[in-house]
PDB file of C-alpha atoms and ligand atoms in Angstrom:
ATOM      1  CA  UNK K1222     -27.678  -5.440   7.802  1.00 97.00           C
ATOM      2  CA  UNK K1223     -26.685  -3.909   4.775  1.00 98.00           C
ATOM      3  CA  UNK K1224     -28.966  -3.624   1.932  1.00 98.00           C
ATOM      4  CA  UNK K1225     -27.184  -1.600  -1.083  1.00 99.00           C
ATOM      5  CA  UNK K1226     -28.630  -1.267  -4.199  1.00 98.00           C
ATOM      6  CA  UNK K1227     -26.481  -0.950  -7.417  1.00 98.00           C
ATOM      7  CA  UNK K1228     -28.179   0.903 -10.063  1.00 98.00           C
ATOM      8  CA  UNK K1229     -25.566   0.271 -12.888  1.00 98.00           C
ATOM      9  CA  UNK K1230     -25.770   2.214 -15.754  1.00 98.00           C
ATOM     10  CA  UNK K1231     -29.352   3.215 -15.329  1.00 98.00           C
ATOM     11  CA  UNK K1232     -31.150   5.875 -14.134  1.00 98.00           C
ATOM     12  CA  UNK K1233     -31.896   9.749 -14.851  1.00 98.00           C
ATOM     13  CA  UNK K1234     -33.557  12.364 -12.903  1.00 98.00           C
ATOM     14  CA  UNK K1235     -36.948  11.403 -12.814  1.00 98.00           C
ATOM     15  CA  UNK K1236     -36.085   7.904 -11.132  1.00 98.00           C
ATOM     16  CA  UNK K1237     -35.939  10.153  -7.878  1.00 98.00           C
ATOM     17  CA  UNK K1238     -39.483   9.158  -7.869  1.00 98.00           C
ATOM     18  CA  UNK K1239     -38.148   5.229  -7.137  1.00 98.00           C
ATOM     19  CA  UNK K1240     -35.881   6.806  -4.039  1.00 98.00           C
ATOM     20  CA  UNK K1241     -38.675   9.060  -2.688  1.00 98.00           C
ATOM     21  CA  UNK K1242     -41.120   6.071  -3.025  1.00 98.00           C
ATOM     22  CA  UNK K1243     -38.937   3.605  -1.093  1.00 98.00           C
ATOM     23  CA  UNK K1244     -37.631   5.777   1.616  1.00 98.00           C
ATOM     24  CA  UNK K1245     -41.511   6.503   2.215  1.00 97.00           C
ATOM     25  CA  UNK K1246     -41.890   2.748   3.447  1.00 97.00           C
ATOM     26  CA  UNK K1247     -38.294   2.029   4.362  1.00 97.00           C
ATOM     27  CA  UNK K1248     -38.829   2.587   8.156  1.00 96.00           C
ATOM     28  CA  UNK K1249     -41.854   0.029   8.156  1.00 97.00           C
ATOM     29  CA  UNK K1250     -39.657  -3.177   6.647  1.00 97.00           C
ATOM     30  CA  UNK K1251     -35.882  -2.404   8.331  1.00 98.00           C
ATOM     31  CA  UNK K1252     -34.793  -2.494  11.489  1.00 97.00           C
ATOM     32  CA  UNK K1253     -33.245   0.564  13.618  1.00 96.00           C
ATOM     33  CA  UNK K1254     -29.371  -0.696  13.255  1.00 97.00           C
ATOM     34  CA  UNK K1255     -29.775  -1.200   8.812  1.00 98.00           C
ATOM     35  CA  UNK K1256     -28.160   0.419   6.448  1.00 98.00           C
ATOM     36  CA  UNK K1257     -29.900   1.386   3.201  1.00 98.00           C
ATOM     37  CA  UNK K1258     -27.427   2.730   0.256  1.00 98.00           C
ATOM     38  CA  UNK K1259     -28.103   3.445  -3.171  1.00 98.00           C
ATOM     39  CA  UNK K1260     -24.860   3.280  -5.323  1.00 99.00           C
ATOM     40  CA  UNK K1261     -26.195   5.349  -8.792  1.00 98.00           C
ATOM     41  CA  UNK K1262     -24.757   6.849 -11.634  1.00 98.00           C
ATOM     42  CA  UNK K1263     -22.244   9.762 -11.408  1.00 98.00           C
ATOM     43  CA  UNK K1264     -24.656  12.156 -12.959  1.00 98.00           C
ATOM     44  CA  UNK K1265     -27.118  11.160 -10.128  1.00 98.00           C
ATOM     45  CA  UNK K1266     -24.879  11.434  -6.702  1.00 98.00           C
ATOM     46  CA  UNK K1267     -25.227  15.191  -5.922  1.00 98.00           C
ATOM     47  CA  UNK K1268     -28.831  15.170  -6.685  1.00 98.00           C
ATOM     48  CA  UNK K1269     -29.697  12.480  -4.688  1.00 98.00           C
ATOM     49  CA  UNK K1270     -27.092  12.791  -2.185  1.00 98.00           C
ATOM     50  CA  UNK K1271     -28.996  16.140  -1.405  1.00 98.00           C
ATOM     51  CA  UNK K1272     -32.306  14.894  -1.884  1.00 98.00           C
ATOM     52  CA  UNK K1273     -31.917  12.587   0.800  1.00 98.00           C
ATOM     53  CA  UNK K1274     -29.528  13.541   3.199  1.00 96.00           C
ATOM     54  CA  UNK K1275     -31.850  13.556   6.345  1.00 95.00           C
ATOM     55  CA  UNK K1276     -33.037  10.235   5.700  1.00 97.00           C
ATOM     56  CA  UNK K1277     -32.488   6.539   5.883  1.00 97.00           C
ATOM     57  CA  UNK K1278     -30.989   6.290   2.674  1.00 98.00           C
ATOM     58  CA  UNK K1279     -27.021   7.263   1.578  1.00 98.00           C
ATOM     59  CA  UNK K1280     -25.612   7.670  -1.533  1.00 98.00           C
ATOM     60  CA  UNK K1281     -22.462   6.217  -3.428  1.00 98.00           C
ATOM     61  CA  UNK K1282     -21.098   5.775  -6.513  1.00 98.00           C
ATOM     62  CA  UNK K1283     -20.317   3.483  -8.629  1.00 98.00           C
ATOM     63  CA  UNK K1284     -16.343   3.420  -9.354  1.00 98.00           C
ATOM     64  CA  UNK K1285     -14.084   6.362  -9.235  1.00 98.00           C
ATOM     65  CA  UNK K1286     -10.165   6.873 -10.534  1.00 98.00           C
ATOM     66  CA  UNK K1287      -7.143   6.252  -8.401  1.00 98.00           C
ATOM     67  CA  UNK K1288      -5.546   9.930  -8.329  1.00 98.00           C
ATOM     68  CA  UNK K1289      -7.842  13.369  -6.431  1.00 97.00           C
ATOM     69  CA  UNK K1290      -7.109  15.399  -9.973  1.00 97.00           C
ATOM     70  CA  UNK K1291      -5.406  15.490 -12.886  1.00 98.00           C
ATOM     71  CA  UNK K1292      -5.434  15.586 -17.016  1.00 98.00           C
ATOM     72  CA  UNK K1293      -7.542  12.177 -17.359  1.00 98.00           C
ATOM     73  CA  UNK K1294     -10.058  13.172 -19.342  1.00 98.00           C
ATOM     74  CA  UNK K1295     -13.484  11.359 -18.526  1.00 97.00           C
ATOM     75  CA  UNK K1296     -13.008  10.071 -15.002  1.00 98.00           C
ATOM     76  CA  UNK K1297     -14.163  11.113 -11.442  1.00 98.00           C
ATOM     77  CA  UNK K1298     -11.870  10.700  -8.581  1.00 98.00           C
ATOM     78  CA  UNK K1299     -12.586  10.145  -5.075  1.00 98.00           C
ATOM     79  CA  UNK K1300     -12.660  13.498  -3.869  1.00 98.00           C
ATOM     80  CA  UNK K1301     -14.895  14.253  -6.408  1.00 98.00           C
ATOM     81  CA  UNK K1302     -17.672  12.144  -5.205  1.00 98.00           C
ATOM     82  CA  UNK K1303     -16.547  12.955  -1.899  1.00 98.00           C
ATOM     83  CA  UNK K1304     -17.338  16.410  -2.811  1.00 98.00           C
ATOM     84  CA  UNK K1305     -20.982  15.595  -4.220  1.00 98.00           C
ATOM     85  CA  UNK K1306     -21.774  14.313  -0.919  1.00 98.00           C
ATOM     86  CA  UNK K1307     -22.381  10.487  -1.321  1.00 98.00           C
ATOM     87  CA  UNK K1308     -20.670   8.525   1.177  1.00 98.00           C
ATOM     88  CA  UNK K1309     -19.843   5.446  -0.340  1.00 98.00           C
ATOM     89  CA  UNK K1310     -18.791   3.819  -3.709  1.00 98.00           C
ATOM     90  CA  UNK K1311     -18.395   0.509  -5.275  1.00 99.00           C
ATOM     91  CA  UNK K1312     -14.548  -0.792  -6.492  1.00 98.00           C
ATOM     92  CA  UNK K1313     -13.973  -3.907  -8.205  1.00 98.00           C
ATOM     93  CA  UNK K1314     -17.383  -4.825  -9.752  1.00 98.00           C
ATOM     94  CA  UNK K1315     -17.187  -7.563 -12.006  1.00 98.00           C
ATOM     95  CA  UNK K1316     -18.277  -5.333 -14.464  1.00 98.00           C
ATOM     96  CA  UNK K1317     -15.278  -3.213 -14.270  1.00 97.00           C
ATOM     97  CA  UNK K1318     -12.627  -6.044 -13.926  1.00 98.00           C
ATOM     98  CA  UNK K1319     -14.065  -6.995 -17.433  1.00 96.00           C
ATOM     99  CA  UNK K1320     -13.232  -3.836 -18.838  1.00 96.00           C
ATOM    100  CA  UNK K1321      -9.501  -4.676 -17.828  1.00 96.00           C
ATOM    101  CA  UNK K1322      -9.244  -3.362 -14.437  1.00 98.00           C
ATOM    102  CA  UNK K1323      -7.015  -5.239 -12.220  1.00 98.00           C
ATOM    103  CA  UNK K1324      -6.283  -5.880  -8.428  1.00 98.00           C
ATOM    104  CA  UNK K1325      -3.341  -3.790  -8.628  1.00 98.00           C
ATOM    105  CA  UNK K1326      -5.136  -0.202  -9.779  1.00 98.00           C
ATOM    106  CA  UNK K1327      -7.966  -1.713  -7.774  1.00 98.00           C
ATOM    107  CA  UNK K1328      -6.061  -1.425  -4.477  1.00 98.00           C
ATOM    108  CA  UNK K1329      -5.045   2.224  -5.609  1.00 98.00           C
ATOM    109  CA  UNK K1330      -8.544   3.246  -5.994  1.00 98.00           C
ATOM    110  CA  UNK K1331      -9.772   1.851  -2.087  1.00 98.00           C
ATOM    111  CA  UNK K1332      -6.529   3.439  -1.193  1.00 98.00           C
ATOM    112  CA  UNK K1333      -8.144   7.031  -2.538  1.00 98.00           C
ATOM    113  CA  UNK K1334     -11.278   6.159  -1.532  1.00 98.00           C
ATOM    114  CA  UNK K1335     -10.380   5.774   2.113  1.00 98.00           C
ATOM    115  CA  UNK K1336      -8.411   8.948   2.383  1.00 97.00           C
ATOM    116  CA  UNK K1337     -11.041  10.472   1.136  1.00 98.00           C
ATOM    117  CA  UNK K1338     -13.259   9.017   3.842  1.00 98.00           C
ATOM    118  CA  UNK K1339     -16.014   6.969   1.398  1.00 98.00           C
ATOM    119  CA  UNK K1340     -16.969   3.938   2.633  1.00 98.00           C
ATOM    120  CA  UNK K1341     -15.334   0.627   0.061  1.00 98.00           C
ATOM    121  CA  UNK K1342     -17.895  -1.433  -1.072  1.00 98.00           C
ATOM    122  CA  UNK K1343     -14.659  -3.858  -3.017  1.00 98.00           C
ATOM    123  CA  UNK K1344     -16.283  -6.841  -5.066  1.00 98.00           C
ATOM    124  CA  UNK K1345     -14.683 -10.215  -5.401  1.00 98.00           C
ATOM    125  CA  UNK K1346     -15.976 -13.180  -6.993  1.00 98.00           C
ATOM    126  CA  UNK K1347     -14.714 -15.887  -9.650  1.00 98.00           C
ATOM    127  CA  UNK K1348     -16.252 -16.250 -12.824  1.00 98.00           C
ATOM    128  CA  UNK K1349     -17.847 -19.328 -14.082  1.00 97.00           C
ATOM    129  CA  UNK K1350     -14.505 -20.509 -15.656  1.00 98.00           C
ATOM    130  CA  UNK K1351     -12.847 -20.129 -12.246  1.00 98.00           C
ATOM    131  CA  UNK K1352     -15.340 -22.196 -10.268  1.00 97.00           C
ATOM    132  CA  UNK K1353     -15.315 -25.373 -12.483  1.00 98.00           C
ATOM    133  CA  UNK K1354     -11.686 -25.164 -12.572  1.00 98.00           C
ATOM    134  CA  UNK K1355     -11.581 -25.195  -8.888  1.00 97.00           C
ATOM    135  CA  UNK K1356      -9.904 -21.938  -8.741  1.00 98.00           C
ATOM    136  CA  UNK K1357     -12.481 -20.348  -6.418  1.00 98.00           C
ATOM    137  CA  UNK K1358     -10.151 -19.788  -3.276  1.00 98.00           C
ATOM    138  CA  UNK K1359      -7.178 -19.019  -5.486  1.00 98.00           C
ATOM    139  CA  UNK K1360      -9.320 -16.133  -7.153  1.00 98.00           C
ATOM    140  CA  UNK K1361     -10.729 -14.947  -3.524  1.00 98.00           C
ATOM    141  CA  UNK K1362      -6.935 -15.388  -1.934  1.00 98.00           C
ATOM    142  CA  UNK K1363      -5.672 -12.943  -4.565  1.00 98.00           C
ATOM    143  CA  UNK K1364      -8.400 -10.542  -4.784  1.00 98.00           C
ATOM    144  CA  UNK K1365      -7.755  -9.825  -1.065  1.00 98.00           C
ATOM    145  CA  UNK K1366      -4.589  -9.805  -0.937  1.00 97.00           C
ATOM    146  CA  UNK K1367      -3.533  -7.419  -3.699  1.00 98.00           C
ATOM    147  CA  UNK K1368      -6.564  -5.509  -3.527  1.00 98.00           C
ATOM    148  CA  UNK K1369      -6.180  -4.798  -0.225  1.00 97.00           C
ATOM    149  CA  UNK K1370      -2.963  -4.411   0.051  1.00 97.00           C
ATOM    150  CA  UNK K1371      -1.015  -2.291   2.677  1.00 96.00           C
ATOM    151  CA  UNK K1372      -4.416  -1.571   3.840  1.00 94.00           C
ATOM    152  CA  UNK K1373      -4.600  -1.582   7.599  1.00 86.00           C
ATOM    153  CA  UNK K1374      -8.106  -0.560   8.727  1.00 83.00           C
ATOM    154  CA  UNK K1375     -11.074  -2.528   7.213  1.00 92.00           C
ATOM    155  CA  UNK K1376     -13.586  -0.232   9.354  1.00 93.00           C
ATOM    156  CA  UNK K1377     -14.212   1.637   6.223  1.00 96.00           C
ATOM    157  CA  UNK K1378     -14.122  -1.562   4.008  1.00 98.00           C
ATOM    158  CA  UNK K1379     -17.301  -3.907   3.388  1.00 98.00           C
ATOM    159  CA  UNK K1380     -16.355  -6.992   1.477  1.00 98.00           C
ATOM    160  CA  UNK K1381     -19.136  -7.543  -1.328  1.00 98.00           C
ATOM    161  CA  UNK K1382     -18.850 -11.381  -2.515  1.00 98.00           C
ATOM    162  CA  UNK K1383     -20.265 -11.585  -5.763  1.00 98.00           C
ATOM    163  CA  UNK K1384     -19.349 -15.055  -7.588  1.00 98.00           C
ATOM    164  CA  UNK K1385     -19.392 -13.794 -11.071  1.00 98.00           C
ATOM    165  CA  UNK K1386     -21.893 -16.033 -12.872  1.00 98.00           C
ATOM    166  CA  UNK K1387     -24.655 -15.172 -10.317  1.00 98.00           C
ATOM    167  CA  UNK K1388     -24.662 -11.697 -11.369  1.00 98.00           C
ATOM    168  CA  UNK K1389     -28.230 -10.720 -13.483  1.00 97.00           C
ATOM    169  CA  UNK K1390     -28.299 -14.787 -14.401  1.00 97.00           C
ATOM    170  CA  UNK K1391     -31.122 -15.813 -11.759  1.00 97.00           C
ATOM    171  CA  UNK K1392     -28.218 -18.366 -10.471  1.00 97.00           C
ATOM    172  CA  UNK K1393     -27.412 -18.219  -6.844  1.00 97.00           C
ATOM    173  CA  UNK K1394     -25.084 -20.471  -5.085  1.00 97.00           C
ATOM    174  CA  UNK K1395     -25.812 -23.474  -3.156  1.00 96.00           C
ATOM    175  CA  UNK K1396     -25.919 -22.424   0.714  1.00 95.00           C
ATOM    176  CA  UNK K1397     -23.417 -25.134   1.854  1.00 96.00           C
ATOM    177  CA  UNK K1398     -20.963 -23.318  -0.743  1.00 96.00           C
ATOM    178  CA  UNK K1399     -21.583 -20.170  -0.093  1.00 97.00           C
ATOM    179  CA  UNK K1400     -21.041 -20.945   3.865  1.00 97.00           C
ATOM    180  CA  UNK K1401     -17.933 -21.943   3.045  1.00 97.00           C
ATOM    181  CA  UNK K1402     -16.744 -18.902   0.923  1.00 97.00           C
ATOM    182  CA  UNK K1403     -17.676 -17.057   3.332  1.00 97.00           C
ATOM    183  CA  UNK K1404     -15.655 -18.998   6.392  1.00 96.00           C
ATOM    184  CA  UNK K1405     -12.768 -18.658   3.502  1.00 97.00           C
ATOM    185  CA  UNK K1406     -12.976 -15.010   3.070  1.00 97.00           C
ATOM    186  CA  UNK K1407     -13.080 -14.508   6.948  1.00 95.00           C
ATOM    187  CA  UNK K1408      -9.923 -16.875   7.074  1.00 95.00           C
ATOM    188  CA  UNK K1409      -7.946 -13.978   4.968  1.00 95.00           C
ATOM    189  CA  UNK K1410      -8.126 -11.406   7.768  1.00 93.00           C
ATOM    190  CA  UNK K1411      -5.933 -11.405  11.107  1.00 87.00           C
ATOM    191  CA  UNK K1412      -7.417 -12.112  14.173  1.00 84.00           C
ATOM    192  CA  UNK K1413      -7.689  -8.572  14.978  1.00 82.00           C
ATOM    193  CA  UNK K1414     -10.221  -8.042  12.242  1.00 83.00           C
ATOM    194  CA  UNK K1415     -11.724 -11.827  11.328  1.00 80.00           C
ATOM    195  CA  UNK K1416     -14.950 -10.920  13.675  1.00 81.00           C
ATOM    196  CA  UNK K1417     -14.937  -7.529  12.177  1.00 90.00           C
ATOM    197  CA  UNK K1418     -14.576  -7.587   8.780  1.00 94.00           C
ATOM    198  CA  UNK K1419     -18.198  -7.064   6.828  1.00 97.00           C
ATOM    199  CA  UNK K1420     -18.825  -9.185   4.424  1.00 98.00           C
ATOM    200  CA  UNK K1421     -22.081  -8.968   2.570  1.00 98.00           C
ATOM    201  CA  UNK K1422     -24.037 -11.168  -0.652  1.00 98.00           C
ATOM    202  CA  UNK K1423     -24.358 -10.035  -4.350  1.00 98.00           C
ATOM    203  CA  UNK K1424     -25.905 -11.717  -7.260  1.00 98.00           C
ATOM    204  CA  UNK K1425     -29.407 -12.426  -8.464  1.00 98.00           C
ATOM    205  CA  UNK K1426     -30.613 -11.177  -4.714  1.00 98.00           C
ATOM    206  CA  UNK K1427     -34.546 -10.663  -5.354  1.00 98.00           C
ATOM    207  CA  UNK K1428     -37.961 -11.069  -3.280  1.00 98.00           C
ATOM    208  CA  UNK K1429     -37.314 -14.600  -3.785  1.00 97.00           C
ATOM    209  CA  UNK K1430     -34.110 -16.149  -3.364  1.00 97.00           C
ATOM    210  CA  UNK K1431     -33.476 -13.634  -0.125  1.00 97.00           C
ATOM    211  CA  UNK K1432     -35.348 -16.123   1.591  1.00 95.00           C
ATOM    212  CA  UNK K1433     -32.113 -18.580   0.905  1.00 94.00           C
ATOM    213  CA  UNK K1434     -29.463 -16.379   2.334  1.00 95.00           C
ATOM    214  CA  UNK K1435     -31.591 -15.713   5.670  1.00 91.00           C
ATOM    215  CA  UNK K1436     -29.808 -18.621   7.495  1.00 84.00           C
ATOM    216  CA  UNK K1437     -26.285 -17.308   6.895  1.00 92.00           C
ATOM    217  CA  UNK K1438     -25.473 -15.450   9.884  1.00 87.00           C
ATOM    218  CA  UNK K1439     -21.857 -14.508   8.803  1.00 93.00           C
ATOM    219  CA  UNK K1440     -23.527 -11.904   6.102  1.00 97.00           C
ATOM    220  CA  UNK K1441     -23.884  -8.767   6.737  1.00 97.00           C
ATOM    221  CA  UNK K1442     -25.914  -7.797   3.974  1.00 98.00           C
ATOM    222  CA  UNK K1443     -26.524  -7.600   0.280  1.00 98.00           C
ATOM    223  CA  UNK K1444     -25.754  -5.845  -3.324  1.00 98.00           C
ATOM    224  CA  UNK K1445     -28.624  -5.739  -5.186  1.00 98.00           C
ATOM    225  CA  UNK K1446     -28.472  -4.989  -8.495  1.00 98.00           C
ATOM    226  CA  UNK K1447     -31.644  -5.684 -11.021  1.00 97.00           C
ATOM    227  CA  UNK K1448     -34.191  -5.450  -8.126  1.00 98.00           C
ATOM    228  CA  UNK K1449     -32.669  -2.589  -7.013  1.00 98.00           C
ATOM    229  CA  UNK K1450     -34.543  -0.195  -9.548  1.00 97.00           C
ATOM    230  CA  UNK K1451     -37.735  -1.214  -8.803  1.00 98.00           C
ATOM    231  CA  UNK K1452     -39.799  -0.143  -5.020  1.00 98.00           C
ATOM    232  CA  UNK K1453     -41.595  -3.329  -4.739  1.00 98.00           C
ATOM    233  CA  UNK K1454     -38.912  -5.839  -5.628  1.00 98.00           C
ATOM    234  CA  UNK K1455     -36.208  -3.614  -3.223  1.00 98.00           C
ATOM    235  CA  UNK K1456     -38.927  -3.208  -0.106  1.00 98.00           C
ATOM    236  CA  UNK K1457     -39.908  -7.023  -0.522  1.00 98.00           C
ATOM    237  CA  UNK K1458     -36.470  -8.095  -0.470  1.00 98.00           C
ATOM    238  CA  UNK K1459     -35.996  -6.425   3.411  1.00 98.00           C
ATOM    239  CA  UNK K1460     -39.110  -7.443   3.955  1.00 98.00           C
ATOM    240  CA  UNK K1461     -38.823 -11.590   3.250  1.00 97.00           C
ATOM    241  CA  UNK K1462     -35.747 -11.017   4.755  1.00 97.00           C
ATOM    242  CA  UNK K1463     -36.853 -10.288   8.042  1.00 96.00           C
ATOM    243  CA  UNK K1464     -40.376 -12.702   7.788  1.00 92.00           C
TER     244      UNK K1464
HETATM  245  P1  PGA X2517     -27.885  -8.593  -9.829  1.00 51.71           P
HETATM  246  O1  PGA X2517     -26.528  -7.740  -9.811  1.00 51.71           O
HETATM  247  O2  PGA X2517     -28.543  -8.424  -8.491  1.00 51.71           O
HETATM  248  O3  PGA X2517     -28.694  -7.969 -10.944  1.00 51.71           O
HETATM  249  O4  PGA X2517     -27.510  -9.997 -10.095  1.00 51.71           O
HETATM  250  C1  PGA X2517     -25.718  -7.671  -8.679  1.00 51.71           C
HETATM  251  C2  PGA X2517     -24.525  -6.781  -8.938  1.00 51.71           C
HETATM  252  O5  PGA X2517     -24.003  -6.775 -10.069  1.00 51.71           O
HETATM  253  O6  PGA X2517     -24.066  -6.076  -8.018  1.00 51.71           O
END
């Protein structure tokens, strides 16, 4: 299981404290096979990424541009955070897509990331809007296919679904639903990767709605945002997980 925590824009140098804290119990809640990752704010990765590089716990970021250098003045590219030593990094978060980013640039940016060998954490999800329309499968068909376009190894790849209006609202979706999504996203991929692909849970994912999702056994994890800043909250999350 995958349990990745997104730190947004939040976070300085003293919140090493958080990472020290729960790597110092992470052992007793997860189980051998778990992944642990804390995607954190550029100024963060190398700091971190060095801080903890013999434990449990990686490091990635949180977006990154589509091109390894050039004049683009405020942006990190993949090489870059490469270079810092995290190991993963988050593309398509809702939160980017509503600053205007779209599946097209999107599927330039995994492209970079991959060649740069960072695992994809690639968000997908409709927003509110989309769901009553109906437009759920629509928004999930595109997402995929544009976004990962040309892409022909998903090892590096872990599909975050994150419907949109379950993000920081406290809203999660109904498990029938969700099953279904999920069966949907799956449905995308050739046969050759349909068993393969990872496809893991984000929004409003706390000590208490975890216990929800632990009856899915297509998901392969979670993005935790909110929680995800604070020891308790993170360690009781793996821990109702697994009760
Ligand atoms: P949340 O955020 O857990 O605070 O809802 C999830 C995310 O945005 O990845």
């Amino acid at each position: 299981m995958y349990f990745i925590g997104n730190w947004k824009m939040y976070g300085d140098f003293s919140s090493i404290k958080i990472l020290k804290s729960i790597n110092s119990s992470i052992n007793a809640v997860t189980k051998k096979k778990d992944k642990i990752i804390f995607c954190v704010p550029y100024t963060l990765l190398n700091f971190f990424s060095l801080k903890f590089k013999k434990s449990k716990i990686a490091i990635g970021a949180q977006n990154c541009h589509h091109l390894e250098n050039g004049p683009f003045t405020g942006f990190v590219s993949s090489k870059m955070i490469k270079n810092t030593g995290a190991k993963y990094v988050i593309l398509g978060h809702s939160e980017s897509r509503n600053l205007g980013e779209k599946n097209k640039l999107i599927n330039l940016k995994i492209k970079s990331a991959i060649k740069n060998n960072l695992t994809v954490i690639y968000c997908i999800g409709e927003t509110l809007k989309e769901k009553r329309n109906k437009d759920t499968n629509k928004v999930l068909s595109k997402q995929i296919k544009i976004g990962l376009k040309n892409i022909k190894n998903i090892k590096n790849i872990i599909i975050s679904y994150e419907p949109v209006w379950s993000i920081g609202t406290g809203i999660i979706p109904k498990i029938k639903d969700l099953k279904k999504t999920i069966t949907f996203i799956k449905s995308k991929f050739s046969k050759k990767y349909k068993n393969k692909v990872k496809i893991i849970y984000g929004g409003s994912v706390n000590p208490k709605t975890i216990s929800t999702f632990r009856n899915i056994k297509d998901i392969n994890g979670f993005l935790i945002g909110g929680a995800s800043q604070s020891k308790k909250k993170f360690i009781d999350i793996i821990r109702n997980y697994y009760k």
